[in-house]
Amino acid sequence: MEENFYFIELFEKYKDLLTKKQKDIFEMHYSFDLSLSEIAEEKNITRQNVSDAIKSAKEKLVEYENILQIKGKSDKVLGLLEGKINQDLYDKIKDIIGK
């Protein structure tokens, strides 16, 4: 479950860098909780194609994070600020960086 949350966070940061097919299938699976079979039926492709698209999207998301480190840097900034500023300002910063 924690791994799913990690990939959802990466998806929110880097979804525009994925292909339309990867983006659609990833979102159907992780955001709408559809099974591989349900997605395959909806997209008129095989379960294996769905699985491959999700795997490819996850690999790309990790690659983008390794290069750009947007999530990692956001997490560090929030970690530094947590408890040091008032909650309202902390929440505003979280909104700005997409947390």
CSV table of N, CA and C in Angstrom, one decimal:
chain,number,residue,atom,x,y,z
A,1,MET,N,0.8,-1.2,0.0
A,1,MET,CA,0.0,0.0,0.0
A,1,MET,C,0.9,1.3,0.0
A,2,GLU,N,1.9,1.2,0.8
A,2,GLU,CA,2.8,2.4,0.9
A,2,GLU,C,3.5,2.6,-0.5
A,3,GLU,N,3.8,1.5,-1.2
A,3,GLU,CA,4.4,1.6,-2.5
A,3,GLU,C,3.4,2.3,-3.5
A,4,ASN,N,2.2,1.9,-3.4
A,4,ASN,CA,1.1,2.5,-4.2
A,4,ASN,C,1.1,4.0,-4.0
A,5,PHE,N,1.1,4.4,-2.8
A,5,PHE,CA,1.1,5.9,-2.4
A,5,PHE,C,2.3,6.6,-3.0
A,6,TYR,N,3.4,6.0,-3.0
A,6,TYR,CA,4.6,6.6,-3.5
A,6,TYR,C,4.5,6.8,-5.0
A,7,PHE,N,3.9,5.8,-5.7
A,7,PHE,CA,3.7,6.0,-7.2
A,7,PHE,C,2.6,7.0,-7.5
A,8,ILE,N,1.6,7.1,-6.7
A,8,ILE,CA,0.6,8.1,-6.9
A,8,ILE,C,1.2,9.5,-6.7
A,9,GLU,N,2.0,9.6,-5.7
A,9,GLU,CA,2.7,10.9,-5.5
A,9,GLU,C,3.6,11.3,-6.7
A,10,LEU,N,4.3,10.3,-7.2
A,10,LEU,CA,5.2,10.5,-8.4
A,10,LEU,C,4.3,10.9,-9.6
A,11,PHE,N,3.2,10.2,-9.7
A,11,PHE,CA,2.3,10.4,-10.9
A,11,PHE,C,1.8,11.9,-10.8
A,12,GLU,N,1.4,12.4,-9.7
A,12,GLU,CA,0.9,13.7,-9.5
A,12,GLU,C,2.0,14.7,-10.0
A,13,LYS,N,3.3,14.4,-9.7
A,13,LYS,CA,4.4,15.3,-10.1
A,13,LYS,C,4.7,15.2,-11.6
A,14,TYR,N,4.7,14.0,-12.2
A,14,TYR,CA,5.3,13.8,-13.5
A,14,TYR,C,4.3,13.3,-14.5
A,15,LYS,N,3.0,13.3,-14.3
A,15,LYS,CA,2.1,12.6,-15.2
A,15,LYS,C,2.1,13.2,-16.6
A,16,ASP,N,2.4,14.5,-16.7
A,16,ASP,CA,2.4,15.1,-18.0
A,16,ASP,C,3.6,14.7,-18.9
A,17,LEU,N,4.6,14.0,-18.3
A,17,LEU,CA,5.7,13.5,-19.0
A,17,LEU,C,5.5,12.0,-19.5
A,18,LEU,N,4.4,11.4,-19.1
A,18,LEU,CA,4.0,10.1,-19.6
A,18,LEU,C,3.3,10.2,-20.9
A,19,THR,N,3.2,9.1,-21.6
A,19,THR,CA,2.4,9.0,-22.8
A,19,THR,C,0.9,9.0,-22.4
A,20,LYS,N,0.1,9.4,-23.3
A,20,LYS,CA,-1.4,9.4,-23.0
A,20,LYS,C,-1.8,8.0,-22.6
A,21,LYS,N,-1.4,7.0,-23.3
A,21,LYS,CA,-1.8,5.6,-22.9
A,21,LYS,C,-1.3,5.3,-21.5
A,22,GLN,N,0.0,5.6,-21.2
A,22,GLN,CA,0.5,5.3,-19.8
A,22,GLN,C,-0.3,6.1,-18.8
A,23,LYS,N,-0.6,7.3,-19.1
A,23,LYS,CA,-1.3,8.2,-18.1
A,23,LYS,C,-2.7,7.7,-17.9
A,24,ASP,N,-3.4,7.3,-18.9
A,24,ASP,CA,-4.8,6.8,-18.8
A,24,ASP,C,-4.9,5.5,-18.0
A,25,ILE,N,-4.0,4.6,-18.4
A,25,ILE,CA,-4.0,3.3,-17.8
A,25,ILE,C,-3.6,3.4,-16.3
A,26,PHE,N,-2.6,4.1,-16.0
A,26,PHE,CA,-2.1,4.3,-14.7
A,26,PHE,C,-3.2,4.9,-13.8
A,27,GLU,N,-3.8,5.9,-14.3
A,27,GLU,CA,-4.9,6.6,-13.6
A,27,GLU,C,-6.1,5.7,-13.4
A,28,MET,N,-6.5,4.9,-14.4
A,28,MET,CA,-7.6,4.0,-14.2
A,28,MET,C,-7.3,3.0,-13.1
A,29,HIS,N,-6.0,2.5,-13.1
A,29,HIS,CA,-5.7,1.5,-12.1
A,29,HIS,C,-5.5,2.0,-10.7
A,30,TYR,N,-4.8,3.1,-10.5
A,30,TYR,CA,-4.4,3.7,-9.2
A,30,TYR,C,-5.5,4.7,-8.7
A,31,SER,N,-6.0,5.5,-9.5
A,31,SER,CA,-7.0,6.5,-9.0
A,31,SER,C,-8.4,5.9,-9.0
A,32,PHE,N,-8.8,5.1,-10.0
A,32,PHE,CA,-10.1,4.6,-10.0
A,32,PHE,C,-10.2,3.1,-9.6
A,33,ASP,N,-9.1,2.6,-9.2
A,33,ASP,CA,-9.0,1.2,-8.6
A,33,ASP,C,-9.6,0.1,-9.5
A,34,LEU,N,-9.4,0.3,-10.8
A,34,LEU,CA,-9.9,-0.7,-11.7
A,34,LEU,C,-8.9,-1.8,-11.8
A,35,SER,N,-9.3,-3.1,-12.0
A,35,SER,CA,-8.4,-4.2,-12.2
A,35,SER,C,-7.8,-4.2,-13.6
A,36,LEU,N,-6.8,-5.0,-13.7
A,36,LEU,CA,-6.1,-5.1,-15.1
A,36,LEU,C,-7.1,-5.6,-16.1
A,37,SER,N,-8.0,-6.5,-15.7
A,37,SER,CA,-9.0,-7.1,-16.6
A,37,SER,C,-10.0,-6.0,-17.0
A,38,GLU,N,-10.4,-5.2,-16.0
A,38,GLU,CA,-11.4,-4.2,-16.3
A,38,GLU,C,-10.9,-3.1,-17.2
A,39,ILE,N,-9.6,-2.8,-17.0
A,39,ILE,CA,-8.9,-1.8,-17.9
A,39,ILE,C,-8.8,-2.4,-19.3
A,40,ALA,N,-8.4,-3.6,-19.4
A,40,ALA,CA,-8.2,-4.3,-20.7
A,40,ALA,C,-9.5,-4.3,-21.5
A,41,GLU,N,-10.6,-4.6,-20.8
A,41,GLU,CA,-11.9,-4.6,-21.5
A,41,GLU,C,-12.3,-3.2,-21.9
A,42,GLU,N,-12.1,-2.2,-21.1
A,42,GLU,CA,-12.4,-0.8,-21.4
A,42,GLU,C,-11.6,-0.3,-22.6
A,43,LYS,N,-10.3,-0.6,-22.6
A,43,LYS,CA,-9.4,-0.1,-23.6
A,43,LYS,C,-9.3,-1.1,-24.8
A,44,ASN,N,-10.0,-2.2,-24.8
A,44,ASN,CA,-9.9,-3.2,-25.8
A,44,ASN,C,-8.5,-3.7,-26.2
A,45,ILE,N,-7.8,-4.0,-25.1
A,45,ILE,CA,-6.4,-4.5,-25.2
A,45,ILE,C,-6.3,-5.7,-24.3
A,46,THR,N,-5.2,-6.4,-24.3
A,46,THR,CA,-5.0,-7.5,-23.4
A,46,THR,C,-4.6,-7.1,-22.0
A,47,ARG,N,-4.8,-8.0,-21.1
A,47,ARG,CA,-4.3,-7.8,-19.7
A,47,ARG,C,-2.8,-7.5,-19.7
A,48,GLN,N,-2.1,-8.3,-20.5
A,48,GLN,CA,-0.6,-8.1,-20.6
A,48,GLN,C,-0.2,-6.7,-21.0
A,49,ASN,N,-1.0,-6.2,-22.0
A,49,ASN,CA,-0.7,-4.8,-22.4
A,49,ASN,C,-0.9,-3.8,-21.3
A,50,VAL,N,-2.0,-4.0,-20.5
A,50,VAL,CA,-2.2,-3.2,-19.4
A,50,VAL,C,-1.1,-3.3,-18.4
A,51,SER,N,-0.7,-4.5,-18.1
A,51,SER,CA,0.4,-4.7,-17.1
A,51,SER,C,1.7,-4.1,-17.6
A,52,ASP,N,2.0,-4.2,-18.9
A,52,ASP,CA,3.2,-3.6,-19.4
A,52,ASP,C,3.1,-2.1,-19.4
A,53,ALA,N,2.0,-1.5,-19.6
A,53,ALA,CA,1.8,-0.1,-19.6
A,53,ALA,C,2.0,0.5,-18.2
A,54,ILE,N,1.5,-0.2,-17.2
A,54,ILE,CA,1.6,0.2,-15.8
A,54,ILE,C,3.1,0.1,-15.4
A,55,LYS,N,3.7,-1.0,-15.7
A,55,LYS,CA,5.1,-1.3,-15.4
A,55,LYS,C,6.0,-0.2,-16.0
A,56,SER,N,5.7,0.1,-17.3
A,56,SER,CA,6.5,1.1,-18.0
A,56,SER,C,6.3,2.5,-17.4
A,57,ALA,N,5.1,2.8,-17.0
A,57,ALA,CA,4.8,4.1,-16.4
A,57,ALA,C,5.5,4.2,-15.1
A,58,LYS,N,5.5,3.2,-14.3
A,58,LYS,CA,6.2,3.2,-13.0
A,58,LYS,C,7.7,3.4,-13.2
A,59,GLU,N,8.3,2.7,-14.1
A,59,GLU,CA,9.7,2.8,-14.4
A,59,GLU,C,10.0,4.3,-14.8
A,60,LYS,N,9.2,4.9,-15.7
A,60,LYS,CA,9.4,6.2,-16.1
A,60,LYS,C,9.3,7.2,-15.0
A,61,LEU,N,8.3,7.0,-14.1
A,61,LEU,CA,8.1,7.9,-13.0
A,61,LEU,C,9.3,7.9,-12.0
A,62,VAL,N,9.8,6.7,-11.8
A,62,VAL,CA,11.0,6.6,-10.9
A,62,VAL,C,12.2,7.2,-11.6
A,63,GLU,N,12.3,7.0,-13.0
A,63,GLU,CA,13.4,7.7,-13.7
A,63,GLU,C,13.4,9.2,-13.6
A,64,TYR,N,12.2,9.7,-13.8
A,64,TYR,CA,12.0,11.2,-13.7
A,64,TYR,C,12.4,11.7,-12.3
A,65,GLU,N,11.9,11.0,-11.3
A,65,GLU,CA,12.2,11.4,-9.9
A,65,GLU,C,13.7,11.3,-9.7
A,66,ASN,N,14.4,10.3,-10.2
A,66,ASN,CA,15.8,10.2,-10.0
A,66,ASN,C,16.6,11.3,-10.6
A,67,ILE,N,16.1,11.8,-11.8
A,67,ILE,CA,16.7,12.9,-12.5
A,67,ILE,C,16.3,14.3,-11.9
A,68,LEU,N,15.1,14.5,-11.7
A,68,LEU,CA,14.6,15.8,-11.3
A,68,LEU,C,14.4,16.0,-9.8
A,69,GLN,N,14.2,15.0,-9.1
A,69,GLN,CA,14.1,15.0,-7.6
A,69,GLN,C,13.1,16.0,-7.0
A,70,ILE,N,12.0,16.2,-7.7
A,70,ILE,CA,11.0,17.1,-7.3
A,70,ILE,C,10.3,16.6,-6.0
A,71,LYS,N,9.9,15.4,-6.0
A,71,LYS,CA,9.3,14.8,-4.8
A,71,LYS,C,10.2,14.9,-3.6
A,72,GLY,N,11.4,14.4,-3.8
A,72,GLY,CA,12.4,14.4,-2.7
A,72,GLY,C,12.7,15.7,-2.2
A,73,LYS,N,12.9,16.7,-3.0
A,73,LYS,CA,13.1,18.1,-2.5
A,73,LYS,C,11.9,18.6,-1.8
A,74,SER,N,10.7,18.4,-2.3
A,74,SER,CA,9.5,18.8,-1.6
A,74,SER,C,9.4,18.2,-0.2
A,75,ASP,N,9.7,16.9,-0.1
A,75,ASP,CA,9.6,16.2,1.1
A,75,ASP,C,10.7,16.8,2.1
A,76,LYS,N,11.9,17.1,1.6
A,76,LYS,CA,12.9,17.7,2.5
A,76,LYS,C,12.5,19.1,3.0
A,77,VAL,N,11.9,19.9,2.1
A,77,VAL,CA,11.5,21.3,2.5
A,77,VAL,C,10.4,21.2,3.6
A,78,LEU,N,9.4,20.3,3.4
A,78,LEU,CA,8.3,20.1,4.3
A,78,LEU,C,8.9,19.6,5.7
A,79,GLY,N,9.8,18.7,5.6
A,79,GLY,CA,10.4,18.2,6.8
A,79,GLY,C,11.1,19.2,7.6
A,80,LEU,N,11.8,20.1,6.9
A,80,LEU,CA,12.5,21.2,7.6
A,80,LEU,C,11.5,22.2,8.2
A,81,LEU,N,10.4,22.5,7.6
A,81,LEU,CA,9.4,23.4,8.0
A,81,LEU,C,8.5,22.9,9.1
A,82,GLU,N,8.3,21.6,9.1
A,82,GLU,CA,7.3,21.0,10.0
A,82,GLU,C,7.6,21.4,11.5
A,83,GLY,N,6.7,22.0,12.2
A,83,GLY,CA,6.9,22.3,13.6
A,83,GLY,C,7.6,23.6,13.8
A,84,LYS,N,8.1,24.3,12.7
A,84,LYS,CA,8.9,25.5,12.9
A,84,LYS,C,8.1,26.7,12.5
A,85,ILE,N,7.0,26.5,11.8
A,85,ILE,CA,6.1,27.6,11.4
A,85,ILE,C,4.7,27.3,11.8
A,86,ASN,N,3.8,28.3,11.7
A,86,ASN,CA,2.4,28.0,12.1
A,86,ASN,C,1.7,27.1,11.1
A,87,GLN,N,0.7,26.4,11.5
A,87,GLN,CA,0.0,25.4,10.7
A,87,GLN,C,-0.6,26.0,9.4
A,88,ASP,N,-1.1,27.2,9.5
A,88,ASP,CA,-1.7,27.9,8.3
A,88,ASP,C,-0.7,28.1,7.2
A,89,LEU,N,0.5,28.6,7.6
A,89,LEU,CA,1.5,28.8,6.6
A,89,LEU,C,2.0,27.4,6.1
A,90,TYR,N,2.2,26.5,6.9
A,90,TYR,CA,2.6,25.1,6.5
A,90,TYR,C,1.6,24.5,5.5
A,91,ASP,N,0.4,24.7,5.8
A,91,ASP,CA,-0.7,24.2,4.8
A,91,ASP,C,-0.6,24.9,3.5
A,92,LYS,N,-0.4,26.2,3.5
A,92,LYS,CA,-0.3,26.9,2.3
A,92,LYS,C,0.9,26.5,1.4
A,93,ILE,N,2.1,26.2,2.1
A,93,ILE,CA,3.3,25.7,1.4
A,93,ILE,C,3.0,24.4,0.8
A,94,LYS,N,2.3,23.5,1.6
A,94,LYS,CA,2.0,22.2,1.1
A,94,LYS,C,1.1,22.3,-0.2
A,95,ASP,N,0.2,23.2,-0.2
A,95,ASP,CA,-0.7,23.4,-1.4
A,95,ASP,C,0.2,23.9,-2.6
A,96,ILE,N,1.1,24.7,-2.3
A,96,ILE,CA,1.9,25.3,-3.4
A,96,ILE,C,2.8,24.2,-4.0
A,97,ILE,N,3.4,23.3,-3.2
A,97,ILE,CA,4.2,22.2,-3.8
A,97,ILE,C,3.5,21.0,-4.1
A,98,GLY,N,2.2,21.0,-3.9
A,98,GLY,CA,1.4,19.9,-4.4
A,98,GLY,C,1.4,18.7,-3.5
A,99,LYS,N,1.4,18.9,-2.2
A,99,LYS,CA,1.3,17.7,-1.3
A,99,LYS,C,-0.1,17.6,-0.7
